[in-house]
PDB file of C-alpha atoms in Angstrom:
ATOM      1  CA  MET A 121     -13.711   2.794  10.970  1.00 40.00           C
ATOM      2  CA  ASN A 122     -13.537   6.703   9.113  1.00 43.00           C
ATOM      3  CA  TYR A 123      -9.923   6.691   7.224  1.00 51.00           C
ATOM      4  CA  ARG A 124     -10.267  10.399   5.945  1.00 63.00           C
ATOM      5  CA  HIS A 125      -6.116   9.656   5.670  1.00 75.00           C
ATOM      6  CA  ILE A 126      -5.045  12.768   6.568  1.00 73.00           C
ATOM      7  CA  TYR A 127      -5.915  11.847   9.979  1.00 73.00           C
ATOM      8  CA  HIS A 128      -3.620   9.064   9.424  1.00 81.00           C
ATOM      9  CA  ALA A 129      -0.992   9.705   6.885  1.00 86.00           C
ATOM     10  CA  GLY A 130       2.127   8.511   7.771  1.00 90.00           C
ATOM     11  CA  ASN A 131       1.260   6.027  10.286  1.00 94.00           C
ATOM     12  CA  PHE A 132       2.282   2.339  11.069  1.00 96.00           C
ATOM     13  CA  ALA A 133       0.169   1.183   8.290  1.00 95.00           C
ATOM     14  CA  ASP A 134       1.684   2.884   5.497  1.00 96.00           C
ATOM     15  CA  VAL A 135       5.214   2.067   6.699  1.00 97.00           C
ATOM     16  CA  LEU A 136       4.394  -1.476   6.017  1.00 98.00           C
ATOM     17  CA  LYS A 137       1.861  -0.365   2.686  1.00 98.00           C
ATOM     18  CA  HIS A 138       4.404   1.902   0.996  1.00 98.00           C
ATOM     19  CA  ALA A 139       7.392   0.353   1.921  1.00 98.00           C
ATOM     20  CA  VAL A 140       6.148  -2.656  -0.060  1.00 98.00           C
ATOM     21  CA  LEU A 141       5.209  -0.738  -2.803  1.00 98.00           C
ATOM     22  CA  ALA A 142       8.557   0.985  -3.246  1.00 98.00           C
ATOM     23  CA  ARG A 143       9.867  -2.518  -3.678  1.00 98.00           C
ATOM     24  CA  LEU A 144       7.242  -3.536  -6.583  1.00 98.00           C
ATOM     25  CA  ILE A 145       8.209  -0.429  -8.503  1.00 98.00           C
ATOM     26  CA  VAL A 146      11.710  -1.119  -8.235  1.00 98.00           C
ATOM     27  CA  TYR A 147      11.039  -4.656  -9.070  1.00 98.00           C
ATOM     28  CA  MET A 148       9.255  -3.755 -12.035  1.00 97.00           C
ATOM     29  CA  GLU A 149      12.350  -1.416 -13.318  1.00 97.00           C
ATOM     30  CA  GLN A 150      14.282  -4.845 -13.752  1.00 97.00           C
ATOM     31  CA  LYS A 151      12.995  -4.167 -17.449  1.00 97.00           C
ATOM     32  CA  ASP A 152      13.302  -1.352 -19.411  1.00 97.00           C
ATOM     33  CA  LYS A 153       9.795  -2.061 -20.861  1.00 97.00           C
ATOM     34  CA  ALA A 154       7.299   0.581 -19.537  1.00 98.00           C
ATOM     35  CA  PHE A 155       4.713  -0.344 -16.845  1.00 98.00           C
ATOM     36  CA  ARG A 156       2.038   1.000 -15.326  1.00 98.00           C
ATOM     37  CA  VAL A 157       0.897   1.505 -11.662  1.00 98.00           C
ATOM     38  CA  LEU A 158      -2.713   1.617 -11.224  1.00 98.00           C
ATOM     39  CA  ASP A 159      -3.681   3.146  -7.829  1.00 98.00           C
ATOM     40  CA  THR A 160      -7.612   2.901  -7.441  1.00 96.00           C
ATOM     41  CA  HIS A 161      -7.885   4.817  -4.312  1.00 95.00           C
ATOM     42  CA  ALA A 162      -5.668   7.788  -4.244  1.00 95.00           C
ATOM     43  CA  GLY A 163      -6.632   9.824  -2.111  1.00 93.00           C
ATOM     44  CA  ILE A 164      -4.906  13.554  -1.723  1.00 95.00           C
ATOM     45  CA  GLY A 165      -1.237  12.461  -3.108  1.00 95.00           C
ATOM     46  CA  LEU A 166       0.817  14.278  -0.670  1.00 96.00           C
ATOM     47  CA  TYR A 167       0.003  15.063   3.108  1.00 94.00           C
ATOM     48  CA  ASP A 168       0.836  18.313   5.131  1.00 92.00           C
ATOM     49  CA  LEU A 169       2.529  16.518   8.328  1.00 90.00           C
ATOM     50  CA  SER A 170       2.218  20.339   9.993  1.00 87.00           C
ATOM     51  CA  SER A 171      -1.576  20.144   9.605  1.00 84.00           C
ATOM     52  CA  GLU A 172      -4.228  20.406  12.201  1.00 81.00           C
ATOM     53  CA  GLU A 173      -5.784  16.729  11.399  1.00 81.00           C
ATOM     54  CA  ALA A 174      -2.339  15.299  11.046  1.00 74.00           C
ATOM     55  CA  GLN A 175      -1.354  17.180  14.346  1.00 82.00           C
ATOM     56  CA  LYS A 176      -4.492  15.617  15.902  1.00 80.00           C
ATOM     57  CA  THR A 177      -3.606  12.309  16.063  1.00 78.00           C
ATOM     58  CA  GLY A 178      -0.256  12.333  15.893  1.00 81.00           C
ATOM     59  CA  GLU A 179      -0.254   9.076  14.402  1.00 88.00           C
ATOM     60  CA  TRP A 180       2.857   9.976  11.888  1.00 87.00           C
ATOM     61  CA  GLN A 181       4.773   9.982  14.907  1.00 93.00           C
ATOM     62  CA  ASP A 182       4.841   6.286  16.054  1.00 93.00           C
ATOM     63  CA  GLY A 183       4.972   5.255  12.123  1.00 94.00           C
ATOM     64  CA  ILE A 184       7.312   7.084   9.712  1.00 96.00           C
ATOM     65  CA  GLY A 185       8.709   9.137  12.409  1.00 95.00           C
ATOM     66  CA  ARG A 186       9.742   6.059  14.173  1.00 95.00           C
ATOM     67  CA  LEU A 187      12.682   5.764  10.915  1.00 96.00           C
ATOM     68  CA  LEU A 188      13.252   8.211   8.731  1.00 90.00           C
ATOM     69  CA  ASP A 189      16.540   9.549  11.203  1.00 86.00           C
ATOM     70  CA  ALA A 190      17.212   5.874  12.407  1.00 90.00           C
ATOM     71  CA  ASP A 191      19.389   4.015  13.122  1.00 94.00           C
ATOM     72  CA  ILE A 192      19.042   0.901  10.248  1.00 96.00           C
ATOM     73  CA  PRO A 193      20.458  -2.167  10.093  1.00 97.00           C
ATOM     74  CA  ALA A 194      22.521  -2.618   6.663  1.00 98.00           C
ATOM     75  CA  LYS A 195      19.951  -5.508   4.896  1.00 97.00           C
ATOM     76  CA  ALA A 196      16.457  -3.524   6.051  1.00 98.00           C
ATOM     77  CA  LYS A 197      18.329  -0.304   5.041  1.00 97.00           C
ATOM     78  CA  ALA A 198      18.947  -1.085   1.747  1.00 98.00           C
ATOM     79  CA  LEU A 199      15.091  -1.954   1.064  1.00 98.00           C
ATOM     80  CA  LEU A 200      13.760   0.512   2.329  1.00 98.00           C
ATOM     81  CA  GLN A 201      16.536   2.918   0.860  1.00 97.00           C
ATOM     82  CA  PRO A 202      13.597   3.959  -1.977  1.00 98.00           C
ATOM     83  CA  TYR A 203      10.920   4.586   0.059  1.00 98.00           C
ATOM     84  CA  LEU A 204      12.589   6.602   2.760  1.00 97.00           C
ATOM     85  CA  THR A 205      14.797   8.696  -0.257  1.00 97.00           C
ATOM     86  CA  ALA A 206      11.758   9.764  -1.664  1.00 98.00           C
ATOM     87  CA  VAL A 207      10.312  10.802   2.041  1.00 97.00           C
ATOM     88  CA  ARG A 208      13.392  12.728   2.380  1.00 97.00           C
ATOM     89  CA  ASP A 209      13.136  14.051  -0.834  1.00 97.00           C
ATOM     90  CA  LEU A 210      10.546  15.751   0.090  1.00 97.00           C
ATOM     91  CA  ASN A 211      12.053  17.432   2.913  1.00 96.00           C
ATOM     92  CA  PRO A 212      15.020  18.994   1.616  1.00 94.00           C
ATOM     93  CA  ASP A 213      14.830  21.516   4.572  1.00 92.00           C
ATOM     94  CA  GLY A 214      15.404  18.434   6.973  1.00 88.00           C
ATOM     95  CA  GLY A 215      12.290  17.302   9.071  1.00 88.00           C
ATOM     96  CA  LEU A 216       9.072  15.856   8.301  1.00 93.00           C
ATOM     97  CA  LYS A 217       6.725  17.863   7.166  1.00 94.00           C
ATOM     98  CA  LEU A 218       5.287  16.664   3.786  1.00 96.00           C
ATOM     99  CA  TYR A 219       4.696  13.010   3.200  1.00 96.00           C
ATOM    100  CA  PRO A 220       3.671  11.357   0.134  1.00 97.00           C
ATOM    101  CA  GLY A 221       0.887   9.534  -0.372  1.00 96.00           C
ATOM    102  CA  SER A 222       1.068   6.576  -2.827  1.00 97.00           C
ATOM    103  CA  PRO A 223       0.419   8.356  -5.962  1.00 98.00           C
ATOM    104  CA  LYS A 224       3.088  11.060  -5.006  1.00 98.00           C
ATOM    105  CA  LEU A 225       5.198   8.157  -4.131  1.00 98.00           C
ATOM    106  CA  THR A 226       4.421   6.005  -7.016  1.00 98.00           C
ATOM    107  CA  ARG A 227       5.727   8.997  -9.457  1.00 98.00           C
ATOM    108  CA  MET A 228       8.661   9.637  -7.535  1.00 98.00           C
ATOM    109  CA  LEU A 229       9.690   6.082  -8.452  1.00 98.00           C
ATOM    110  CA  MET A 230       8.723   5.842 -12.274  1.00 98.00           C
ATOM    111  CA  ARG A 231      11.269   6.225 -14.793  1.00 98.00           C
ATOM    112  CA  PRO A 232      10.103   8.376 -17.974  1.00 97.00           C
ATOM    113  CA  GLN A 233       8.528   5.740 -20.174  1.00 98.00           C
ATOM    114  CA  ASP A 234       6.467   4.476 -17.054  1.00 98.00           C
ATOM    115  CA  ARG A 235       2.784   5.738 -16.774  1.00 98.00           C
ATOM    116  CA  LEU A 236       0.234   6.200 -13.492  1.00 98.00           C
ATOM    117  CA  SER A 237      -3.570   5.978 -13.307  1.00 98.00           C
ATOM    118  CA  ALA A 238      -4.558   7.719 -10.269  1.00 97.00           C
ATOM    119  CA  MET A 239      -8.731   7.088  -9.433  1.00 96.00           C
ATOM    120  CA  GLU A 240     -10.182   9.233  -6.538  1.00 95.00           C
ATOM    121  CA  LEU A 241     -14.208   9.304  -6.403  1.00 93.00           C
ATOM    122  CA  HIS A 242     -14.460  11.979  -3.368  1.00 92.00           C
ATOM    123  CA  PRO A 243     -14.490  15.925  -5.184  1.00 94.00           C
ATOM    124  CA  ASP A 244     -13.063  17.810  -2.647  1.00 92.00           C
ATOM    125  CA  ASP A 245      -9.926  15.188  -2.757  1.00 93.00           C
ATOM    126  CA  TYR A 246      -9.918  14.688  -6.612  1.00 95.00           C
ATOM    127  CA  GLU A 247      -9.128  18.296  -7.483  1.00 96.00           C
ATOM    128  CA  THR A 248      -6.698  18.095  -4.718  1.00 95.00           C
ATOM    129  CA  LEU A 249      -4.669  15.208  -6.839  1.00 97.00           C
ATOM    130  CA  HIS A 250      -5.702  16.428 -10.083  1.00 97.00           C
ATOM    131  CA  ARG A 251      -3.595  20.073  -9.280  1.00 97.00           C
ATOM    132  CA  LEU A 252      -0.608  18.009  -7.875  1.00 97.00           C
ATOM    133  CA  PHE A 253      -0.486  16.174 -10.780  1.00 97.00           C
ATOM    134  CA  ASP A 254      -1.124  19.310 -13.437  1.00 96.00           C
ATOM    135  CA  GLY A 255       0.652  19.233 -16.796  1.00 95.00           C
ATOM    136  CA  ASP A 256       2.367  15.819 -15.539  1.00 97.00           C
ATOM    137  CA  PHE A 257       1.906  13.551 -18.785  1.00 96.00           C
ATOM    138  CA  GLN A 258       2.565  10.328 -17.203  1.00 97.00           C
ATOM    139  CA  SER A 259       0.061  10.338 -14.856  1.00 98.00           C
ATOM    140  CA  ARG A 260      -3.803  10.417 -15.536  1.00 97.00           C
ATOM    141  CA  ILE A 261      -6.068  11.367 -12.795  1.00 97.00           C
ATOM    142  CA  THR A 262      -9.678  10.438 -12.550  1.00 96.00           C
ATOM    143  CA  GLN A 263     -12.981  11.426 -10.613  1.00 96.00           C
ATOM    144  CA  LEU A 264     -14.103   7.169 -10.676  1.00 94.00           C
ATOM    145  CA  ASP A 265     -14.802   5.105  -7.904  1.00 93.00           C
ATOM    146  CA  GLY A 266     -12.106   2.709  -7.752  1.00 92.00           C
ATOM    147  CA  TRP A 267     -14.264  -0.661  -7.886  1.00 92.00           C
ATOM    148  CA  LEU A 268     -15.293   0.569 -11.118  1.00 92.00           C
ATOM    149  CA  ALA A 269     -11.348   0.812 -12.196  1.00 92.00           C
ATOM    150  CA  LEU A 270     -11.062  -2.950 -12.137  1.00 92.00           C
ATOM    151  CA  GLY A 271     -13.167  -3.572 -14.253  1.00 89.00           C
ATOM    152  CA  ALA A 272     -12.796  -0.449 -16.655  1.00 89.00           C
ATOM    153  CA  HIS A 273      -9.353   0.107 -16.908  1.00 94.00           C
ATOM    154  CA  LEU A 274      -7.483  -3.595 -16.890  1.00 95.00           C
ATOM    155  CA  PRO A 275      -5.840  -4.679 -18.442  1.00 96.00           C
ATOM    156  CA  PRO A 276      -3.443  -1.771 -19.138  1.00 96.00           C
ATOM    157  CA  LYS A 277      -2.116  -1.202 -23.019  1.00 95.00           C
ATOM    158  CA  GLU A 278       1.235  -1.455 -21.009  1.00 96.00           C
ATOM    159  CA  LYS A 279       0.517  -5.390 -21.200  1.00 95.00           C
ATOM    160  CA  ARG A 280       2.684  -5.052 -17.736  1.00 97.00           C
ATOM    161  CA  GLY A 281       1.517  -3.136 -14.566  1.00 97.00           C
ATOM    162  CA  LEU A 282       0.954  -3.163 -10.631  1.00 98.00           C
ATOM    163  CA  VAL A 283      -2.564  -2.289  -9.471  1.00 98.00           C
ATOM    164  CA  LEU A 284      -2.191  -0.526  -6.065  1.00 98.00           C
ATOM    165  CA  VAL A 285      -5.984  -1.507  -4.316  1.00 97.00           C
ATOM    166  CA  ASP A 286      -6.118   0.317  -0.980  1.00 94.00           C
ATOM    167  CA  PRO A 287      -9.946   1.306  -0.180  1.00 92.00           C
ATOM    168  CA  PRO A 288     -10.978   3.286   3.120  1.00 87.00           C
ATOM    169  CA  PHE A 289     -12.962   0.339   4.758  1.00 88.00           C
ATOM    170  CA  GLU A 290     -15.399   3.157   5.595  1.00 81.00           C
ATOM    171  CA  VAL A 291     -18.466   1.042   4.966  1.00 83.00           C
ATOM    172  CA  ALA A 292     -19.209  -2.477   5.806  1.00 85.00           C
ATOM    173  CA  GLY A 293     -18.550  -5.246   3.550  1.00 90.00           C
ATOM    174  CA  GLU A 294     -15.195  -3.997   2.253  1.00 93.00           C
ATOM    175  CA  PHE A 295     -13.860  -7.171   2.736  1.00 96.00           C
ATOM    176  CA  GLU A 296     -15.741  -8.994   0.695  1.00 96.00           C
ATOM    177  CA  ARG A 297     -16.092  -5.925  -1.941  1.00 95.00           C
ATOM    178  CA  LEU A 298     -12.146  -6.550  -2.093  1.00 96.00           C
ATOM    179  CA  ALA A 299     -12.580 -10.261  -2.718  1.00 97.00           C
ATOM    180  CA  ASP A 300     -14.856  -9.964  -5.627  1.00 96.00           C
ATOM    181  CA  GLY A 301     -12.742  -6.490  -7.054  1.00 96.00           C
ATOM    182  CA  LEU A 302     -10.037  -9.535  -6.851  1.00 97.00           C
ATOM    183  CA  ALA A 303     -11.691 -11.573  -9.105  1.00 96.00           C
ATOM    184  CA  LYS A 304     -12.647  -9.520 -11.782  1.00 95.00           C
ATOM    185  CA  ALA A 305      -9.239  -8.078 -12.173  1.00 96.00           C
ATOM    186  CA  TRP A 306      -7.469 -11.329 -12.395  1.00 96.00           C
ATOM    187  CA  ARG A 307      -9.724 -12.191 -15.420  1.00 95.00           C
ATOM    188  CA  ARG A 308      -8.793  -8.980 -16.772  1.00 96.00           C
ATOM    189  CA  PHE A 309      -5.253  -8.716 -16.067  1.00 97.00           C
ATOM    190  CA  SER A 310      -4.282 -12.454 -15.091  1.00 96.00           C
ATOM    191  CA  GLY A 311      -0.644 -11.261 -15.430  1.00 96.00           C
ATOM    192  CA  GLY A 312      -0.652  -8.148 -13.562  1.00 97.00           C
ATOM    193  CA  THR A 313       0.794  -8.026  -9.446  1.00 98.00           C
ATOM    194  CA  PHE A 314      -1.999  -6.725  -7.787  1.00 98.00           C
ATOM    195  CA  CYS A 315      -1.584  -5.226  -3.980  1.00 98.00           C
ATOM    196  CA  LEU A 316      -4.447  -5.593  -1.711  1.00 98.00           C
ATOM    197  CA  TRP A 317      -3.671  -3.674   1.896  1.00 97.00           C
ATOM    198  CA  TYR A 318      -6.277  -4.367   4.793  1.00 97.00           C
ATOM    199  CA  PRO A 319      -7.348  -3.709   8.619  1.00 95.00           C
ATOM    200  CA  LEU A 320      -6.554  -5.037  11.071  1.00 95.00           C
ATOM    201  CA  LYS A 321      -8.226  -4.767  14.403  1.00 93.00           C
ATOM    202  CA  GLN A 322     -10.945  -6.176  16.812  1.00 90.00           C
ATOM    203  CA  GLY A 323     -13.556  -8.406  15.196  1.00 90.00           C
ATOM    204  CA  ALA A 324     -12.132  -8.039  11.509  1.00 92.00           C
ATOM    205  CA  PRO A 325     -12.966 -10.675   9.528  1.00 95.00           C
ATOM    206  CA  ILE A 326      -9.517 -12.180   8.247  1.00 96.00           C
ATOM    207  CA  THR A 327      -9.823 -15.698   9.083  1.00 97.00           C
ATOM    208  CA  ALA A 328     -13.274 -15.654   6.029  1.00 97.00           C
ATOM    209  CA  PHE A 329     -11.446 -12.676   4.212  1.00 97.00           C
ATOM    210  CA  HIS A 330      -8.137 -15.226   3.447  1.00 98.00           C
ATOM    211  CA  ALA A 331     -10.715 -18.093   2.956  1.00 97.00           C
ATOM    212  CA  ALA A 332     -12.363 -16.467   0.015  1.00 97.00           C
ATOM    213  CA  LEU A 333      -9.204 -15.340  -1.593  1.00 97.00           C
ATOM    214  CA  LYS A 334      -7.925 -19.107  -1.573  1.00 96.00           C
ATOM    215  CA  ALA A 335     -10.842 -19.940  -3.135  1.00 96.00           C
ATOM    216  CA  LEU A 336     -10.500 -18.065  -6.493  1.00 96.00           C
ATOM    217  CA  GLU A 337      -7.529 -19.839  -6.901  1.00 89.00           C
ATOM    218  CA  ILE A 338      -5.285 -17.107  -8.251  1.00 96.00           C
ATOM    219  CA  PRO A 339      -1.680 -19.472  -8.035  1.00 96.00           C
ATOM    220  CA  LYS A 340       0.405 -17.304  -6.154  1.00 97.00           C
ATOM    221  CA  MET A 341      -0.656 -14.858  -3.311  1.00 98.00           C
ATOM    222  CA  LEU A 342       1.562 -13.715  -0.722  1.00 98.00           C
ATOM    223  CA  CYS A 343       0.154 -12.279   2.891  1.00 98.00           C
ATOM    224  CA  ALA A 344       2.115  -9.671   4.834  1.00 98.00           C
ATOM    225  CA  GLU A 345       0.732  -9.027   8.207  1.00 98.00           C
ATOM    226  CA  LEU A 346       2.010  -6.430  10.656  1.00 98.00           C
ATOM    227  CA  SER A 347       0.683  -5.600  14.008  1.00 97.00           C
ATOM    228  CA  VAL A 348       2.101  -3.033  16.363  1.00 96.00           C
ATOM    229  CA  ARG A 349      -0.222  -3.828  19.235  1.00 94.00           C
ATOM    230  CA  SER A 350      -3.377  -5.894  20.933  1.00 92.00           C
ATOM    231  CA  ASP A 351      -6.730  -5.260  20.126  1.00 88.00           C
ATOM    232  CA  ARG A 352      -8.004  -6.281  22.825  1.00 85.00           C
ATOM    233  CA  ASP A 353      -8.476  -3.586  24.586  1.00 72.00           C
ATOM    234  CA  THR A 354      -9.250  -0.632  20.949  1.00 72.00           C
ATOM    235  CA  THR A 355     -11.633  -0.424  18.097  1.00 72.00           C
ATOM    236  CA  GLY A 356      -9.115   1.475  16.168  1.00 83.00           C
ATOM    237  CA  LEU A 357      -6.986   0.078  14.095  1.00 90.00           C
ATOM    238  CA  SER A 358      -3.884  -2.121  15.845  1.00 94.00           C
ATOM    239  CA  GLY A 359      -2.378  -3.691  12.293  1.00 95.00           C
ATOM    240  CA  SER A 360      -2.321  -3.587   8.841  1.00 96.00           C
ATOM    241  CA  GLY A 361      -1.917  -6.591   6.266  1.00 98.00           C
ATOM    242  CA  LEU A 362      -1.035  -6.476   2.238  1.00 98.00           C
ATOM    243  CA  ILE A 363      -1.691  -9.321  -0.111  1.00 98.00           C
ATOM    244  CA  VAL A 364       0.237  -9.126  -3.138  1.00 98.00           C
ATOM    245  CA  VAL A 365      -0.173 -11.701  -6.153  1.00 98.00           C
ATOM    246  CA  ASN A 366       1.963 -12.291  -8.623  1.00 97.00           C
ATOM    247  CA  PRO A 367       4.455 -11.358  -6.114  1.00 97.00           C
ATOM    248  CA  PRO A 368       8.252 -10.261  -7.368  1.00 96.00           C
ATOM    249  CA  TYR A 369      10.252 -13.753  -6.826  1.00 95.00           C
ATOM    250  CA  THR A 370      12.227 -11.646  -4.195  1.00 96.00           C
ATOM    251  CA  LEU A 371       9.556 -10.172  -2.530  1.00 98.00           C
ATOM    252  CA  LYS A 372       9.648 -13.114   0.505  1.00 97.00           C
ATOM    253  CA  ASP A 373      12.889 -13.042   1.157  1.00 97.00           C
ATOM    254  CA  GLU A 374      12.845  -9.029   1.710  1.00 98.00           C
ATOM    255  CA  LEU A 375       9.648  -9.455   3.703  1.00 98.00           C
ATOM    256  CA  ASP A 376      11.326 -11.787   6.378  1.00 98.00           C
ATOM    257  CA  VAL A 377      14.148  -9.037   6.372  1.00 98.00           C
ATOM    258  CA  LEU A 378      11.750  -6.099   6.385  1.00 98.00           C
ATOM    259  CA  LEU A 379       8.679  -7.385   8.874  1.00 98.00           C
ATOM    260  CA  PRO A 380      10.563  -8.444  11.837  1.00 98.00           C
ATOM    261  CA  PHE A 381      12.980  -4.781  11.545  1.00 98.00           C
ATOM    262  CA  LEU A 382       9.369  -2.872  11.218  1.00 98.00           C
ATOM    263  CA  LYS A 383       7.660  -5.151  14.080  1.00 98.00           C
ATOM    264  CA  ASP A 384      10.443  -4.106  16.507  1.00 97.00           C
ATOM    265  CA  ARG A 385      10.939  -0.553  15.558  1.00 97.00           C
ATOM    266  CA  LEU A 386       7.013   0.364  15.339  1.00 97.00           C
ATOM    267  CA  LYS A 387       5.669  -1.342  18.386  1.00 96.00           C
ATOM    268  CA  GLN A 388       3.250   0.123  20.724  1.00 94.00           C
ATOM    269  CA  ASP A 389       3.303  -2.633  23.335  1.00 93.00           C
ATOM    270  CA  ARG A 390       4.369  -6.528  23.885  1.00 94.00           C
ATOM    271  CA  HIS A 391       1.673  -7.888  21.822  1.00 94.00           C
ATOM    272  CA  ALA A 392       3.544  -6.608  18.380  1.00 96.00           C
ATOM    273  CA  SER A 393       3.668  -9.361  15.829  1.00 97.00           C
ATOM    274  CA  ALA A 394       4.355 -10.140  11.895  1.00 98.00           C
ATOM    275  CA  ARG A 395       3.886 -12.522  10.023  1.00 97.00           C
ATOM    276  CA  VAL A 396       4.883 -13.320   6.334  1.00 98.00           C
ATOM    277  CA  PHE A 397       3.170 -16.473   4.379  1.00 97.00           C
ATOM    278  CA  TRP A 398       2.347 -17.962   1.255  1.00 97.00           C
ATOM    279  CA  LEU A 399      -1.765 -17.693   0.745  1.00 96.00           C
ATOM    280  CA  ARG A 400      -1.355 -19.928  -2.114  1.00 94.00           C
ATOM    281  CA  GLY A 401       1.438 -20.939  -4.250  1.00 91.00           C
ATOM    282  CA  GLU A 402       5.052 -22.077  -3.130  1.00 78.00           C
ATOM    283  CA  GLU A 403       4.911 -23.161   0.980  1.00 65.00           C
ATOM    284  CA  VAL A 404       1.716 -22.966   1.788  1.00 54.00           C
ATOM    285  CA  PRO A 405       0.513 -23.204   5.172  1.00 51.00           C
ATOM    286  CA  GLU A 406      -1.998 -26.021   6.153  1.00 46.00           C
ATOM    287  CA  GLN A 407      -3.530 -23.681   8.624  1.00 45.00           C
ATOM    288  CA  ASP A 408      -3.265 -19.694   9.135  1.00 43.00           C
TER     289      ASP A 408
END
């Protein structure tokens, strides 16, 4: 799966990922103590939706494009407010030209005492990301394989942290690497919150992936999955999922509001679906 992000920025998968990322940051800000966000596969940070690449696919039109000026029910609107406000702030003249990647969104939501560590391996993308944050003392941009960051950069000196692992899934074995990476990171930083993104598509080994995560015996893992269409007739992305380790106690109830709304607003056919459940921890189902 080729996931050069400029082609997909602002799509339905970004909406889910970034809406949840914003909720996690907002929750961490309830305490005055500083925290660090570690973004292991950061990309370029800011995306021009008017670019030739973004216009070629137009995926943002079925993602953030369906939300920004939409009439949203009050409960969902309140939960989406930090995320949508950040997107609007990047487009002060209205419309939708710029879209924040996860490091830019994180930085827009952070307080003065908080810090960002963003990793990007691709040389050109790293240079773009580095320029975006040049001179920002709250952000540390490193050219590094994000998988290595799960060992070398944990635990953070702040002892409070959120780790976003959002690999491109361009090569085989990424589901296994994601489970192995979490195992390594958990051993170093068991008190941290981790948010792992993964694709839903035809043939994706989701059952085996969930089983590998359960086998780690990490006490609390919450799973959220959103599919916008059937995977029967496509080899592309039909949905996406998130695993949140050590989730805020409020997150399950928030996702119970957000996921049904996102399913209805972002669906592309009648097979759209959404589910939120405990992979390990509270209210674990007997079966997936």
